[in-house]
Each structure stands twice: as C-alpha cells, then as structure tokens.
Coordinates of C-alpha atoms in Angstrom, one line a residue:
X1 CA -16.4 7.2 -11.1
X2 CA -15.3 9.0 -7.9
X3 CA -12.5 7.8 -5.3
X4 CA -15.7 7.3 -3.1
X5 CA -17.4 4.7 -5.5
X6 CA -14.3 3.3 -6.9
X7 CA -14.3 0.4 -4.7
X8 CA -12.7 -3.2 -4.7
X9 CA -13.7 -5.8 -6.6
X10 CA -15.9 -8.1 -4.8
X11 CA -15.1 -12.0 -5.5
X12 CA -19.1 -12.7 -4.8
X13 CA -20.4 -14.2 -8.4
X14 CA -17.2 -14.2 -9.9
X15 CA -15.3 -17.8 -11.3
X16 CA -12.9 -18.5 -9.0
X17 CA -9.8 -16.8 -9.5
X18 CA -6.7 -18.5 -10.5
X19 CA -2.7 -16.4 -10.8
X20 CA -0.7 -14.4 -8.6
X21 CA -1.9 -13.2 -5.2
X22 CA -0.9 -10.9 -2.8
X23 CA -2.1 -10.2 0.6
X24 CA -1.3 -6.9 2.2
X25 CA -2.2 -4.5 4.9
X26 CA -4.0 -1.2 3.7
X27 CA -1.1 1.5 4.1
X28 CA -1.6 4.8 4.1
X29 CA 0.3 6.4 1.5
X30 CA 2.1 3.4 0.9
X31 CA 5.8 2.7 -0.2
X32 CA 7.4 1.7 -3.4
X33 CA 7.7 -2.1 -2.3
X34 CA 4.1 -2.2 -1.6
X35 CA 3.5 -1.0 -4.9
X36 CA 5.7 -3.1 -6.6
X37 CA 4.2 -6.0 -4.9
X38 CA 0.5 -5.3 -6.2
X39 CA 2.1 -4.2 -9.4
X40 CA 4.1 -8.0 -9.6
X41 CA 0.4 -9.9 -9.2
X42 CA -3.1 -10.3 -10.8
X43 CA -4.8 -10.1 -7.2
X44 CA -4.5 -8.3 -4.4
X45 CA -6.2 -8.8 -1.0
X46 CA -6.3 -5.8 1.2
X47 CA -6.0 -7.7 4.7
X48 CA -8.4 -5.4 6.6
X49 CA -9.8 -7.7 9.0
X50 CA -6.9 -8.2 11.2
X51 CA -5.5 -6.5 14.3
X52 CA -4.3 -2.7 14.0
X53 CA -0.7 -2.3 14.3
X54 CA 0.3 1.1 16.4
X55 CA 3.3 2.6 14.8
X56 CA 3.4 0.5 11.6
X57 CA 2.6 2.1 8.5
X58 CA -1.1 1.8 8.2
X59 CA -1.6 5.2 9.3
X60 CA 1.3 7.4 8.8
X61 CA 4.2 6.8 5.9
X62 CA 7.5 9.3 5.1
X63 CA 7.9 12.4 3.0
X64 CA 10.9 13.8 2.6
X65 CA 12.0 17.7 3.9
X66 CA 15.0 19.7 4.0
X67 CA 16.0 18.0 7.0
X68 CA 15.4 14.7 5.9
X69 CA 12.3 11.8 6.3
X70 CA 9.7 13.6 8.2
X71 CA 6.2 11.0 9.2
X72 CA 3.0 12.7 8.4
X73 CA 0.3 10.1 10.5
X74 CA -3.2 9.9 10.6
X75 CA -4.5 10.5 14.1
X76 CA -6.6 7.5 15.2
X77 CA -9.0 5.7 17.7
X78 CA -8.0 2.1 18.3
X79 CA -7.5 -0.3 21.0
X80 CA -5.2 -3.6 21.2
X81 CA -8.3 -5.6 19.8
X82 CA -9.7 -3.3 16.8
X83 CA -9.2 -4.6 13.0
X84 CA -7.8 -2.5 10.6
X85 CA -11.2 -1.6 9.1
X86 CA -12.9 -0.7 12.6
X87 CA -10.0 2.4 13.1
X88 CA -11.5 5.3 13.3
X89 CA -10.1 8.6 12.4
X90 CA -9.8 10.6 15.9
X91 CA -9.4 14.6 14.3
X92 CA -11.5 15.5 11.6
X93 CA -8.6 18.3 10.9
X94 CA -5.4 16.1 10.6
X95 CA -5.6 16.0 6.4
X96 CA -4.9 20.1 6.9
X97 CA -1.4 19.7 8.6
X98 CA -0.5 16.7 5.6
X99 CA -1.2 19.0 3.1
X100 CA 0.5 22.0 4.2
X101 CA 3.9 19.2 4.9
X102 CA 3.0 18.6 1.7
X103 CA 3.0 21.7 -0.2
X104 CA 5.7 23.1 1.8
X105 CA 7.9 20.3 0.9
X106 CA 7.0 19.8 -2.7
X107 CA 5.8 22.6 -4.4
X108 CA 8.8 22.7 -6.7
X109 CA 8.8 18.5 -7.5
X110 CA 8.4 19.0 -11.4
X111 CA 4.8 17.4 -11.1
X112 CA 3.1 18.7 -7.7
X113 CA 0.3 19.0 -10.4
X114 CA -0.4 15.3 -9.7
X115 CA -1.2 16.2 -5.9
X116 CA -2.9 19.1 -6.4
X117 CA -5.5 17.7 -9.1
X118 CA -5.5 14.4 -7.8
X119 CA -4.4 13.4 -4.5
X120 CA -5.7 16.6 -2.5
X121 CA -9.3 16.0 -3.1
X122 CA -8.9 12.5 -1.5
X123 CA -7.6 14.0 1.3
X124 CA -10.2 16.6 1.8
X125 CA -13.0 14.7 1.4
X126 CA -13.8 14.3 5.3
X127 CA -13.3 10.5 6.0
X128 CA -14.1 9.5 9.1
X129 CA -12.9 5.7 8.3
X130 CA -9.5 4.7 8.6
X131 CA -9.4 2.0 5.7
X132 CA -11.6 3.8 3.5
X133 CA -8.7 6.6 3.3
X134 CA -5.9 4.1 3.2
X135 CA -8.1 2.4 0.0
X136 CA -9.0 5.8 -1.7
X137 CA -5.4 6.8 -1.6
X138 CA -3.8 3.5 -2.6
X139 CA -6.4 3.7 -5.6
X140 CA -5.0 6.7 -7.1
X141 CA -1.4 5.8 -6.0
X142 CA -2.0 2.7 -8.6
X143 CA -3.5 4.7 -10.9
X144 CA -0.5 7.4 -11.4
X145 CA 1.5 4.0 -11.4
X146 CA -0.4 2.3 -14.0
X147 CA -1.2 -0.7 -11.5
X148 CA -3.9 -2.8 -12.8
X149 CA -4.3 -5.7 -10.8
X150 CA -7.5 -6.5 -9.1
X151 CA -8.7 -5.6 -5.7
X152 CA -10.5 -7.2 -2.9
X153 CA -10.8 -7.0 1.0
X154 CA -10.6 -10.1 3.0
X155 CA -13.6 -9.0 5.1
X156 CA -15.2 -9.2 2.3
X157 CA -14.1 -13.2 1.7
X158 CA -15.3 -14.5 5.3
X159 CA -12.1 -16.3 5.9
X160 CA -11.6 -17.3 9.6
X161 CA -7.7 -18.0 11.2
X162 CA -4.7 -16.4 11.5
X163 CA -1.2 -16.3 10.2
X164 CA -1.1 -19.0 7.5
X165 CA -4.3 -20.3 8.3
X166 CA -5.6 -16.9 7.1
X167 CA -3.6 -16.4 4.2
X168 CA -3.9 -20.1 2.9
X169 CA -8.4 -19.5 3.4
X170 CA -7.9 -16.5 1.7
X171 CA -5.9 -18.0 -1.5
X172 CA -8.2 -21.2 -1.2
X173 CA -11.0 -19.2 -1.7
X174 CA -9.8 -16.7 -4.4
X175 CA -8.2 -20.3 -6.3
X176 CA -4.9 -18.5 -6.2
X177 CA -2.3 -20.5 -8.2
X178 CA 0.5 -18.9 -6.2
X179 CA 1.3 -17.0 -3.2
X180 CA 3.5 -13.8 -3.7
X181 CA 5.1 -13.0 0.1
X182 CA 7.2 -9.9 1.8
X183 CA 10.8 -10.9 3.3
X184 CA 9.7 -10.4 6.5
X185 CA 6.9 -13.5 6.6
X186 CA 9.9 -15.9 5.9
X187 CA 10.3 -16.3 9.7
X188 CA 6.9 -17.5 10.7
X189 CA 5.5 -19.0 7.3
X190 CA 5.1 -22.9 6.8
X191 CA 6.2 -23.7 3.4
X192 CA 5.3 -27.3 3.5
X193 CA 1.3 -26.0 4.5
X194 CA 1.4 -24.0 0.5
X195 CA 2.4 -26.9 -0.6
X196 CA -0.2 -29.5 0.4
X197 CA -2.5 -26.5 -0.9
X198 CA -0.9 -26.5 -3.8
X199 CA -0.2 -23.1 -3.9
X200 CA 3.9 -21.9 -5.6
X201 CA 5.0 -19.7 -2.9
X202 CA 7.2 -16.7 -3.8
X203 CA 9.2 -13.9 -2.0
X204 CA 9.4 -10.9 -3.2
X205 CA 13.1 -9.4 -3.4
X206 CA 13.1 -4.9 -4.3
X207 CA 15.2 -2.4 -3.5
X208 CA 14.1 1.1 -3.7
X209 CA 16.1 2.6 -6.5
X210 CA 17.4 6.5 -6.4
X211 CA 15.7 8.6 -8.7
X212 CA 15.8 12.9 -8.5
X213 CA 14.5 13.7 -5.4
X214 CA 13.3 17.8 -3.7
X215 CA 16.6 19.1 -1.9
X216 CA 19.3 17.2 -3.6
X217 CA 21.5 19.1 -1.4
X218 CA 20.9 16.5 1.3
X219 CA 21.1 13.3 -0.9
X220 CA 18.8 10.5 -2.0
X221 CA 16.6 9.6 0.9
X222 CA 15.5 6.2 0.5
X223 CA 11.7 4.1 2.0
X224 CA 9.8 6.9 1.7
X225 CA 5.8 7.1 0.4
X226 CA 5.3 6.5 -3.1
X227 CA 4.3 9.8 -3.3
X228 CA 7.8 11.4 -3.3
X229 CA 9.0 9.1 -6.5
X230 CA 5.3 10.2 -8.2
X231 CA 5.6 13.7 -7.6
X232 CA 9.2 14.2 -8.4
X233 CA 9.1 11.5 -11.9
X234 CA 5.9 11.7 -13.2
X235 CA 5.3 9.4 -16.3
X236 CA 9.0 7.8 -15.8
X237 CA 7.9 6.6 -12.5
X238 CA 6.7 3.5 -12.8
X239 CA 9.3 2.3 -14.9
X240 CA 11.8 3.4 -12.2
X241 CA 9.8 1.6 -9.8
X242 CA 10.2 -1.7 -11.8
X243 CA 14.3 -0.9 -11.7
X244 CA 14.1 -1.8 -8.2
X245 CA 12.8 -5.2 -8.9
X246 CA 15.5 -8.5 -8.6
X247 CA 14.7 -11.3 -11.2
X248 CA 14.9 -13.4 -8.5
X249 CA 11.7 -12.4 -7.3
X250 CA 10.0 -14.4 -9.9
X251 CA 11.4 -17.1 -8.9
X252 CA 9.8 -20.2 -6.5
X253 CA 11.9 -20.9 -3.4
X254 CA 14.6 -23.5 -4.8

C-alpha cells in the first residue's frame, strides 16, 4: 500500500469504539509530544475540520542547522475562515528547498537512510492538498516510530460545535472511554462537561528528552520535528521517545 492509499480508518460500519482518544491538529512534520500523544492512545482524531492557524505548526515544524532551529514551512493559500483540510498548497516547488535543508543539515545523522528511502518520496510526490501532506507524512513518522494506534479525521465523523462541544461530539461518537488532552487546553476545558459524558479526562505531561543530535558542537537543541530524533536514533528512537513521558500522565486529574 502506498502513502497515497494508506489512509485513515473510517469509523463508518465499525462497533463503536471504546479506550483512549486523542484529538489533534494534523502537523506537518510533527514533534515528539505529538507523537507521544498518539503513541499513549488507541484512537486518534485528526481534527481537520476546524480553522487554520497561521504560524502554528500545521504547516511548517524545526530542523536543526549549525546555527541552531531553523523552520522549513509549507507555503500556503488560506484565509481567516478556511479549515485545516481546505489549505491549499500555494508553490508546487516548496518540497525542493525542504529537501535540500534537509540534506544539507543531515546527511551525516547515522540514519539519513530513513529520509532518503522513505520520507523523500512523500515529499516529492506533488501534493497540492495541505492535510493530505501533513497525513502522508505523520503516517510514516508513526511508522519509523512503531505507532499503531488507529486513525480517523473528524470531517469524516460529521460532528458540529466547537471547543468542548466538538471534542465531547467527537468522543460521543467514537464511544471514547477517556479523553487524553495537551497542557495547553487546561485553560478553556470544562471538566465537569467530560464528566456528565462520562468520559476520564487526562493531561498529558512529556518533556522532550536529549538524545545525540547533528552538530553537537552547539548543544542539544530541544522541540524540534520528530524527524531529527528519527534520523539521528534510528531503532533506539522510540524508546527514547517514551523516556520523555511522566507517569503522571496516566493519571486522571485528582
């Protein structure tokens, strides 16, 4: 099966679903704590169906350089009121310029072989779709991770709100037994609504841990793509993903 055909899971026909969910943005070339966060559940929803943020991380993530963190972003078309999945790509030629920054910068990682066998082709491949790219990508991003959950888009669920409203349809409808949540949704989220759902509601809690990194002679640069710890750890890199993960973040809110 191709990146192109390896697609998400639809929830159409299926029993409904009951475990850990997660409910994330598509990134492109996401980070480790978005990794770790599909890696810590049995579900995740890739939240494509809500408003495009401009200088987030859904089109453009960190490598690092000699010089330090350096952005490599997508160029796109969107306006204040396009989804996530409606972002176009805006120059058919951006994926040469990531490549080269790629190459350049990690051609001596001890397994560039990963990017050139597996992650260049995505990239190449003439995607015209925003999402698409950031699903393709964060496919073979688990893969090298040994991620296994399963993998759905919301659009695909037909959930209607926003904020908790949306994420409380969406784990409704996929019978999610609990809610796994990033830090920063601790200032808007509405415990008590998860639990009149009766949905457990956790936070994750991960550091990124140090690992051998390109150009040592600058130190450990920390929050960059995934990419960098796949690329410079190989096999050993999902178990030093996992070393970032606090116990606590199995834990329900007390």
């Amino acid at each position: 099966m191709s990146f192109r055909e390896k697609k998400s899971v639809s929830i159409r026909g299926m029993p409904r679903f009951a475990g850990i969910v997660a409910i994330h943005q598509p990134q492109y070339l996401p980070w480790l704590p978005y990794c770790d966060k599909a890696a810590s559940c049995d579900l995740l929803v890739h939240l494509d169906n809500v408003q495009f943020q401009r200088r987030g991380v859904q089109n453009r993530n960190q490598i690092k350089t000699r010089t330090g963190a350096h952005w490599l972003t997508v160029p796109v078309n969107a306006t204040q009121a396009t989804t996530i999945r409606e972002v176009t790509i805006a120059n058919p030629h951006w994926h040469k310029k990531h490549i080269g920054s790629i190459e350049h910068n990690y051609c001596h990682a001890p397994f560039f072989r990963l990017f050139e066998e597996g992650l260049r082709p995505i990239l190449v491949a003439g995607w015209e779709n925003l999402c698409e790219l950031n699903i393709a990508v964060t496919n073979w991003m688990f893969d090298s991770l040994e991620i296994e959950c399963r993998r759905v888009r919301a659009s695909d669920l037909k959930v209607l709100g926003a904020k908790d409203d949306l994420i409380l349809g969406i784990c409704d409808v996929v019978g999610a037994k609990t809610y796994l949540s990033g830090q920063g949704a601790r200032a808007y989220q509405d415990e008590k609504k998860f639990e009149e759902h009766g949905i457990e509601l956790r936070y994750q809690e991960y550091k990124s841990p140090s690992y051998p990194q390109c150009f040592p002679e600058i130190g450990f640069v920390a929050d960059l793509t995934a990419l960098d710890l796949i690329l410079n750890a190989g096999p050993q890199a999902r178990e030093i993903m996992h070393s970032g993960k606090n116990p606590a973040s199995a834990s329900p809110l007390p």
